[in-house]
Coordinates of C-alpha atoms and ligand atoms in Angstrom, one line a residue:
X10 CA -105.3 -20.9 -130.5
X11 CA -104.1 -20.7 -133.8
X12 CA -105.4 -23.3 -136.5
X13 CA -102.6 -25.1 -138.0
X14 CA -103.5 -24.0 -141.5
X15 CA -100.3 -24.8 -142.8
X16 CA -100.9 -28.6 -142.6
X17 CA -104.3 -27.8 -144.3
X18 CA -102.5 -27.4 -147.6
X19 CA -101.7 -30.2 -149.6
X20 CA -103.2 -32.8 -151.2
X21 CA -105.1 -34.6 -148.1
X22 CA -104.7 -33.8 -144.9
X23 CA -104.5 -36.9 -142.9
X24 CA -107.3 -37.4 -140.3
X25 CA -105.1 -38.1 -137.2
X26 CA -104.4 -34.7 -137.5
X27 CA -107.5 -32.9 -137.5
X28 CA -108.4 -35.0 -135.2
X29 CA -105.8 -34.1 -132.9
X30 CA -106.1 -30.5 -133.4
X31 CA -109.8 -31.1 -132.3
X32 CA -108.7 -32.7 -128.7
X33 CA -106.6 -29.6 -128.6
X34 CA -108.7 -27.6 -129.1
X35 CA -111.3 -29.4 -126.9
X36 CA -108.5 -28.9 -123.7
X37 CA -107.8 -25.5 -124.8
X38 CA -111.8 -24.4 -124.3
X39 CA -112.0 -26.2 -121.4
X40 CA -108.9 -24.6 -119.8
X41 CA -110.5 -21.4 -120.9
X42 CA -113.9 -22.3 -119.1
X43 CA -112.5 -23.1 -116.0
X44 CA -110.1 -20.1 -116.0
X45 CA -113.4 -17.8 -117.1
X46 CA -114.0 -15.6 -113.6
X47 CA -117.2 -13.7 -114.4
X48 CA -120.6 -14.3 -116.7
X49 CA -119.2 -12.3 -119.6
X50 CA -116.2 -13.9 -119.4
X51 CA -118.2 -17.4 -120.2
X52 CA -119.1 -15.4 -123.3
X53 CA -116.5 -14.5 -125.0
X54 CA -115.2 -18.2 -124.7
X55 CA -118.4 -19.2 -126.5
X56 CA -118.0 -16.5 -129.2
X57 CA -114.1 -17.4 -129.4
X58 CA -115.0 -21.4 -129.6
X59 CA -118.1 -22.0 -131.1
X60 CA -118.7 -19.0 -133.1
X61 CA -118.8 -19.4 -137.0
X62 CA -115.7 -18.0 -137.4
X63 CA -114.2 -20.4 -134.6
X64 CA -111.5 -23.0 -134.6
X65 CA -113.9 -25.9 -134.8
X66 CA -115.2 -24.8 -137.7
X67 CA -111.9 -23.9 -139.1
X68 CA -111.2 -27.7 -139.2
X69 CA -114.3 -28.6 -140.7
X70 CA -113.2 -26.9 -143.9
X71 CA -110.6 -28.6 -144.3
X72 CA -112.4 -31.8 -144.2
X73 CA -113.3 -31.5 -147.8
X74 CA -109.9 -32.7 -148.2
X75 CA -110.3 -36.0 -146.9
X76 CA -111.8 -39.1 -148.5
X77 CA -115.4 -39.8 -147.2
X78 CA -114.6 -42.7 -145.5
X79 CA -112.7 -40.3 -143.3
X80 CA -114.9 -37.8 -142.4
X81 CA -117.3 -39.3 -140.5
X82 CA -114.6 -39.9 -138.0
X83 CA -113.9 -36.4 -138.3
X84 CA -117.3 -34.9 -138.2
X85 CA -118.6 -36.8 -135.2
X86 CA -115.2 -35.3 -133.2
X87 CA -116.3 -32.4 -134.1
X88 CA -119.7 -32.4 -132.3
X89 CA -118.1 -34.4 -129.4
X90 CA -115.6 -31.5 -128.9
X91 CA -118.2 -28.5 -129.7
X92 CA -120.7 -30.1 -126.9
X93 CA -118.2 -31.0 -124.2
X94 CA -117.4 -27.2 -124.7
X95 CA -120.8 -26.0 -124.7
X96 CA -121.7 -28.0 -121.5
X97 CA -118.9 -27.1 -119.7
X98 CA -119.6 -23.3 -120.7
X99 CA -123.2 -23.7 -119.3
X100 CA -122.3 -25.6 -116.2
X101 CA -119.7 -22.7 -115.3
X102 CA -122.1 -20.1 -116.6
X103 CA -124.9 -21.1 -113.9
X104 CA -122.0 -21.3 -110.7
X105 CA -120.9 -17.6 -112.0
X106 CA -124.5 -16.6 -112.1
X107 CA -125.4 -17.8 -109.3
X108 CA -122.1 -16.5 -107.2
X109 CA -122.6 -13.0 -109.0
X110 CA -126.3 -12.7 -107.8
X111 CA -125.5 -13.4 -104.5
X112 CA -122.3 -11.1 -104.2
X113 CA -125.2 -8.4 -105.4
X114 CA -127.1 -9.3 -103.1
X115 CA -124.9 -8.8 -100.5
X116 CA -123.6 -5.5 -101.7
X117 CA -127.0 -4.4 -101.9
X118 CA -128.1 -5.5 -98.7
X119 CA -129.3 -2.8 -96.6
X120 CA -129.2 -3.1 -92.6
X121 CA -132.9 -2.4 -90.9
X122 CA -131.9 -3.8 -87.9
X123 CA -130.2 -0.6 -86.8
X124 CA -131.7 0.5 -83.3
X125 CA -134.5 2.7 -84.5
X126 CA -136.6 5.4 -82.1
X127 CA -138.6 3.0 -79.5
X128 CA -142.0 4.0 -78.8
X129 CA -143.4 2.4 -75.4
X130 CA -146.4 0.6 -75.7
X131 CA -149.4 2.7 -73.8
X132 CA -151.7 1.2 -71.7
X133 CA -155.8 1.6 -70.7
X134 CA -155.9 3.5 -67.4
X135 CA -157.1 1.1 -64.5
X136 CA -160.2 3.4 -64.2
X137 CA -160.6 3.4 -67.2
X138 CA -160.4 0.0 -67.5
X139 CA -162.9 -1.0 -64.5
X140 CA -165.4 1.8 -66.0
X141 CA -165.1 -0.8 -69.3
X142 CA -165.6 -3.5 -67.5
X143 CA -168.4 -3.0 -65.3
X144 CA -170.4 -1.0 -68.2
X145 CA -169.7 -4.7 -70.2
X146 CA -171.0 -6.6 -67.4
X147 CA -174.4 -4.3 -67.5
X148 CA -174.2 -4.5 -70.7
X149 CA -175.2 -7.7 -70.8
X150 CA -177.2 -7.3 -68.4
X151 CA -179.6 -4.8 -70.7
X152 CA -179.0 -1.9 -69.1
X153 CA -177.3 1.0 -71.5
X154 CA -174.7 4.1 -71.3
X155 CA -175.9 7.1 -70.0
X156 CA -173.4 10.1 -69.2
X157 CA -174.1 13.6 -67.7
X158 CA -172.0 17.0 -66.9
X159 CA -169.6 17.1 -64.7
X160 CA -170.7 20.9 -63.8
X161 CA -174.6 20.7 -62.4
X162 CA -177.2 22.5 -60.7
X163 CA -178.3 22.4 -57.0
X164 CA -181.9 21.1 -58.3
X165 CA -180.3 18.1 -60.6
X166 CA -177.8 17.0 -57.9
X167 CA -179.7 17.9 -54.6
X168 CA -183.2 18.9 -54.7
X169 CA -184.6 16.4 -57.5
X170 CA -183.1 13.4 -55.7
X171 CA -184.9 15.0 -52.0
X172 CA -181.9 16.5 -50.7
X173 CA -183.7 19.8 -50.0
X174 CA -181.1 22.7 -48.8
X175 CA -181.2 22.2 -44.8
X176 CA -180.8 18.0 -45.4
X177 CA -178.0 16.5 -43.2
X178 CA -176.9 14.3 -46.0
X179 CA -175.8 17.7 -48.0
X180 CA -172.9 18.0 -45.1
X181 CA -171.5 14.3 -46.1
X182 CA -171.1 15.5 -49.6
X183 CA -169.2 18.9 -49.1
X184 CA -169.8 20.0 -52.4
X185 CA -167.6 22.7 -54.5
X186 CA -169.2 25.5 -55.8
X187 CA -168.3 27.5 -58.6
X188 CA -166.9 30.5 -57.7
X189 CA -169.6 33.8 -58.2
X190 CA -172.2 31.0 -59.8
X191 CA -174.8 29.0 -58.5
X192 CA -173.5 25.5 -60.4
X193 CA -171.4 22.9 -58.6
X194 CA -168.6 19.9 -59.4
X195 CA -171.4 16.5 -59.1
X196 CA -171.2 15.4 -55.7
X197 CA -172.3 12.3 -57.4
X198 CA -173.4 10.4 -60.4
X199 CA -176.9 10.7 -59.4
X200 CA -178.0 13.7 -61.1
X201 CA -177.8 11.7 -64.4
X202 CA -180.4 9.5 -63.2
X203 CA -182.5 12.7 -63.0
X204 CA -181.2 13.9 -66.5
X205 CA -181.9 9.9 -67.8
X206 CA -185.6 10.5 -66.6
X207 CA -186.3 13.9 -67.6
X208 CA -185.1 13.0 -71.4
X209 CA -187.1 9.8 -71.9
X210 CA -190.6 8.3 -70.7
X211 CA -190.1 4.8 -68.4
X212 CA -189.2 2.1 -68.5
X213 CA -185.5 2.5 -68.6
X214 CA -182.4 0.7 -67.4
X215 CA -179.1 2.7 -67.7
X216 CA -175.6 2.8 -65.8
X217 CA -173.6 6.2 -65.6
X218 CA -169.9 6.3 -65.2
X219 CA -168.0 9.1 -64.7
X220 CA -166.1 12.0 -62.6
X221 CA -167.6 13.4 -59.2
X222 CA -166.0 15.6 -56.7
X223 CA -166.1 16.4 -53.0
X224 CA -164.6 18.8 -50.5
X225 CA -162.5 15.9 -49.0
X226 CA -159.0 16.2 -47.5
X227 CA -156.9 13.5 -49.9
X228 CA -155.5 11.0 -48.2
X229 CA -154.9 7.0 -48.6
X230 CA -158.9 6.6 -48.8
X231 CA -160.2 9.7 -50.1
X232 CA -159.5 12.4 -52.8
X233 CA -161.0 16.1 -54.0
X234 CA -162.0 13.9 -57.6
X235 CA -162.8 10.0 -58.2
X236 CA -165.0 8.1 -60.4
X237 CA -168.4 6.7 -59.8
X238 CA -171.4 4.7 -61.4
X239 CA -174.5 5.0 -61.2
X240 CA -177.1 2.7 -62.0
X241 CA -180.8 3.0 -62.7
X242 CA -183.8 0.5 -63.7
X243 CA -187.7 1.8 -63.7
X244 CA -190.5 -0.4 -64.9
X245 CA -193.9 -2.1 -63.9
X246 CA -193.5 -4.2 -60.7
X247 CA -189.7 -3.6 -60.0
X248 CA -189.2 -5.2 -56.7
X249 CA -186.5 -5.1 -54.2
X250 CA -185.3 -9.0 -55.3
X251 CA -184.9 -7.6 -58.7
X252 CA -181.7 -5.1 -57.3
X253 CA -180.8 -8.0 -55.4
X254 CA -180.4 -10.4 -58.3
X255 CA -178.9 -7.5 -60.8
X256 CA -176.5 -6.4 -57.9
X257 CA -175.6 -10.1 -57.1
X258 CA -174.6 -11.0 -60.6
X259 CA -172.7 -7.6 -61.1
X260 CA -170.5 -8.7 -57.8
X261 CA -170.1 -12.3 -59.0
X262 CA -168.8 -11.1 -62.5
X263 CA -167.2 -9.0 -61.6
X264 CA -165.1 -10.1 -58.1
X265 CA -165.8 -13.9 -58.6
X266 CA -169.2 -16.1 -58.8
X267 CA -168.8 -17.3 -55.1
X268 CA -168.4 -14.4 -53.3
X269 CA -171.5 -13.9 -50.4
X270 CA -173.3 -10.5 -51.0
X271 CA -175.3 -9.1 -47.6
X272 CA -177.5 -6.1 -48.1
X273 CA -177.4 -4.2 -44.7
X274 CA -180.4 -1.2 -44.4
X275 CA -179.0 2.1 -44.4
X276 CA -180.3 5.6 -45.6
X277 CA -180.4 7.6 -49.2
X278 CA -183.0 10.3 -49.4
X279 CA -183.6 9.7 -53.0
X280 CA -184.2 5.6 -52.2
X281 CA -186.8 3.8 -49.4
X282 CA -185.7 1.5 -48.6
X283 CA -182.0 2.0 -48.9
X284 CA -179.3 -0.6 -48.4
X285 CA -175.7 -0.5 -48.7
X286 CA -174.1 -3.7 -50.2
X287 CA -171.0 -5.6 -48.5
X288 CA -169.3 -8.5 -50.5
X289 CA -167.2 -11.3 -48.1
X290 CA -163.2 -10.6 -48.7
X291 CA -160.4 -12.8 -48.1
X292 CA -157.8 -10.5 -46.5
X293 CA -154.5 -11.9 -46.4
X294 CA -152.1 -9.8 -44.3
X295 CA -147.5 -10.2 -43.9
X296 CA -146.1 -9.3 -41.3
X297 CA -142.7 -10.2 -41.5
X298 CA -142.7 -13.8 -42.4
X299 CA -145.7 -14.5 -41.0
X300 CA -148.6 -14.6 -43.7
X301 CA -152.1 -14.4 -42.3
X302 CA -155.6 -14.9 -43.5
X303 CA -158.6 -13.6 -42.5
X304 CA -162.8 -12.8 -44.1
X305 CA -164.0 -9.2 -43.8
X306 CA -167.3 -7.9 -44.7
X307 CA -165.8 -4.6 -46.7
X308 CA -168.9 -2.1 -48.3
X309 CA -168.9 -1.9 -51.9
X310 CA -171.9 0.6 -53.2
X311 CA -175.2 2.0 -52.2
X312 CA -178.7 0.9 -53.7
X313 CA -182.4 1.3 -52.9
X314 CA -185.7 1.7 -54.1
X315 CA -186.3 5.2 -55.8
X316 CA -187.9 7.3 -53.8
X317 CA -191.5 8.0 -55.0
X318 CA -190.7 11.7 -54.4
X319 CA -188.1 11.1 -57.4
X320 CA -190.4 10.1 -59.8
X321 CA -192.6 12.7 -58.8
X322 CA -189.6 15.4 -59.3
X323 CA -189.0 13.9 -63.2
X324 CA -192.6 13.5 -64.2
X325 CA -193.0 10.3 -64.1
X326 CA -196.2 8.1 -62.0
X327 CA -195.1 6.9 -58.9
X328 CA -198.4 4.9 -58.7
X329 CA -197.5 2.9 -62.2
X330 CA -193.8 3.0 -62.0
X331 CA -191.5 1.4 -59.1
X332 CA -187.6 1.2 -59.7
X333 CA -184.1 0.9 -58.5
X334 CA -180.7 2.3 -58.1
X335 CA -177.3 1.9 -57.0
X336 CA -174.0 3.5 -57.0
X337 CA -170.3 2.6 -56.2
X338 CA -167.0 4.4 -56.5
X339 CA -165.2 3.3 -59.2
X340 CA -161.5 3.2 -57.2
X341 CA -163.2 1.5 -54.7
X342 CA -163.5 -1.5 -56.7
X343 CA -160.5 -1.4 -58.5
X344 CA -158.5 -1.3 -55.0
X345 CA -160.8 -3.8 -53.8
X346 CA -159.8 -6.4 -56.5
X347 CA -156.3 -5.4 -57.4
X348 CA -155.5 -5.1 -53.7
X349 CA -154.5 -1.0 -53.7
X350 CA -154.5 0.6 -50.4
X351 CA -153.4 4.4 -51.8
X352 CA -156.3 5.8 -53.9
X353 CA -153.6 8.7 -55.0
X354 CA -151.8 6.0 -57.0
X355 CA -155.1 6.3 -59.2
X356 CA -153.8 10.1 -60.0
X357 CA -149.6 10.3 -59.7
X358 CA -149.5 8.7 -63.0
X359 CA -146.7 6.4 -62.2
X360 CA -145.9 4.7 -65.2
X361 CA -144.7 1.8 -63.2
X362 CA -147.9 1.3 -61.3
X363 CA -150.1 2.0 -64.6
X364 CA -148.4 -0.4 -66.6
X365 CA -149.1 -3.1 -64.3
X366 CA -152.8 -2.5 -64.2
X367 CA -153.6 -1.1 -67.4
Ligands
LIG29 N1 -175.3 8.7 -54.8 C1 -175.0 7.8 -53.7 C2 -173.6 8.3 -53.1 O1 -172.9 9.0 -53.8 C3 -174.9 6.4 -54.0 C4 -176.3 5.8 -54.4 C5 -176.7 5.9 -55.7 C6 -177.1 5.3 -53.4 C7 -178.0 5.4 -56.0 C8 -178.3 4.8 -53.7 C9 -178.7 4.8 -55.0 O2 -173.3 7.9 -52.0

């Protein structure tokens, strides 16, 4: 847009004029707003419209030429025309801004929701898991963590807990020896008990989980390796009620709180008297369609009084302390509650069966 300087000359220029030449130029900067496409574009329409050096201003010089009771006129077309421009510059400034930011945005995005490396979620082992559980429930119960080796001697796993070498009960453990040594795999956990005693002076209440092996053929019931605990309480006046109650509340927590207990005698030779504990089962059986239900009495540990000839073994007064103990295969229980009948299941590591226990 070119200034009509021409008409500027001359001895008055006569305000209809200018004032035209302001509404032109007013349509010509708007035309040129709209037609701006990007930010900088909006700039140079400022700079070539309202700069100094622009064609509004270009007019105003000329209004020196007209009589004063002209130029207000003049002057206030002037602004009108400079802040329709700058309004409409800012409105379109902002859309462009706005549309340019987001067209970044976009051609900066980067995509994280490309399929990555998955990485399965583990899960506790179900023996594991039980060993947790039950040391929680004792926990609570005051009794603490003991552990002991896996590899023992014949005096910490027999002969401290009576078993002398020619004792029947030695044939139901079928123990492995070490080759060329006189140590053996744990037939059980109780050797820890002995360990427990022989570190620390009574009274004492600890439960020991942990590995134990036997000669056994494996089968759905019985394998070479499995997991027991052992428990162990020794103080003034322990009485037989007191492993009831304790054994009780263990099977209650642990199974459910109205499940009946029974304590039927049996024999240990490191406990007199010695019972074995049997919980009341729901067993529900298919065959076919048919779904039936029946109760079963199903054994779930062993427990007795220690044996005075224990205490005697560890050091420790048979005349001032009394005590008791218990101890139940870890599988066991976790077949009992979760309804396994294969104990190997424990070992194949079978993702799909340890995922849906762990
Ligand atoms: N040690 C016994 C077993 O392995 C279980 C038991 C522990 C029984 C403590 C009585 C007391 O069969």
């Amino acid at each position: 847009m070119a200034v009509r300087r021409t008409q500027s000359s001359g001895n008055g220029e006569p305000p209809g004029d200018l004032l035209t030449q302001l509404d032109s130029i007013r349509s010509e900067a708007l035309a040129a707003v709209e037609a701006a496409g990007s930010v900088s574009a909006c700039d140079e329409v400022r700079i070539r419209y309202l700069a100094k050096k622009g064609p509004i201003q270009d007019v105003m010089k000329l209004m020196g030429k007209l009589g004063s009771d002209e130029r207000p006129a003049v002057g206030e077309r002037a602004n009108a025309v400079r802040d329709a421009i700058t309004e409409a510059l800012a409105a379109r400034r902002a859309t462009l801004a706005k549309s340019e930011r987001a067209a970044r945005l976009e051609a900066e995005f980067i995509d994280i929701t490309l399929p990555g490396t998955p990485r399965p979620l583990g899960s506790i082992h179900p023996i594991t898991r039980t060993i947790q559980e039950v040391s929680h429930i004792f926990r609570g119960l005051g009794f603490s963590v003991a552990e002991g080796p896996e590899v023992e001697d014949d005096w910490h796993n027999f002969e401290a807990l009576n078993i002398p070498a020619d004792h029947p009960a030695r044939d139901m453990h079928d123990t492995l020896y070490l080759a060329g040594s006189p140590l053996l795999l744990r037939t059980h956990t109780s050797p820890v008990q002995i360990r427990a005693m022989m570190s620390q002076p009574p009274p004492l209440a600890i439960i020991c989980p942990g590995k134990t092996y036997r000669r056994d053929q494996i089968d759905a019931t019985h394998s070479a390796m499995f997991h027991q605990i052992e428990g162990l309480l020794v103080g003034k006046d322990v009485a037989f009620s007191h492993l009831m109650g304790v054994i009780e509340e263990f099977i209650h927590a642990f199974f459910g709180p109205d499940i009946p207990v029974r304590f039927r005698p049996s024999f240990f030779p490191f406990t007199e008297p010695s019972a074995e504990v049997d919980m009341l089962r729901r067993v529900v059986k298919r065959e076919g369609d048919r779904v039936s239900e029946s109760e079963a009495w199903t054994e779930i540990m062993g427990c007795g009084m220690v044996d005075p000839e224990v205490f005697k073994a560890v050091g420790y007064d048979p005349e001032v302390w009394t005590g008791f103990a218990f101890g139940m295969g870890v599988e066991r229980l976790a077949m009992i509650r979760s309804g396994i009948t294969d104990i190997r299941l424990f070992f194949e590591n079978d993702i799909r069966f340890l995922s849906q226990l762990g």
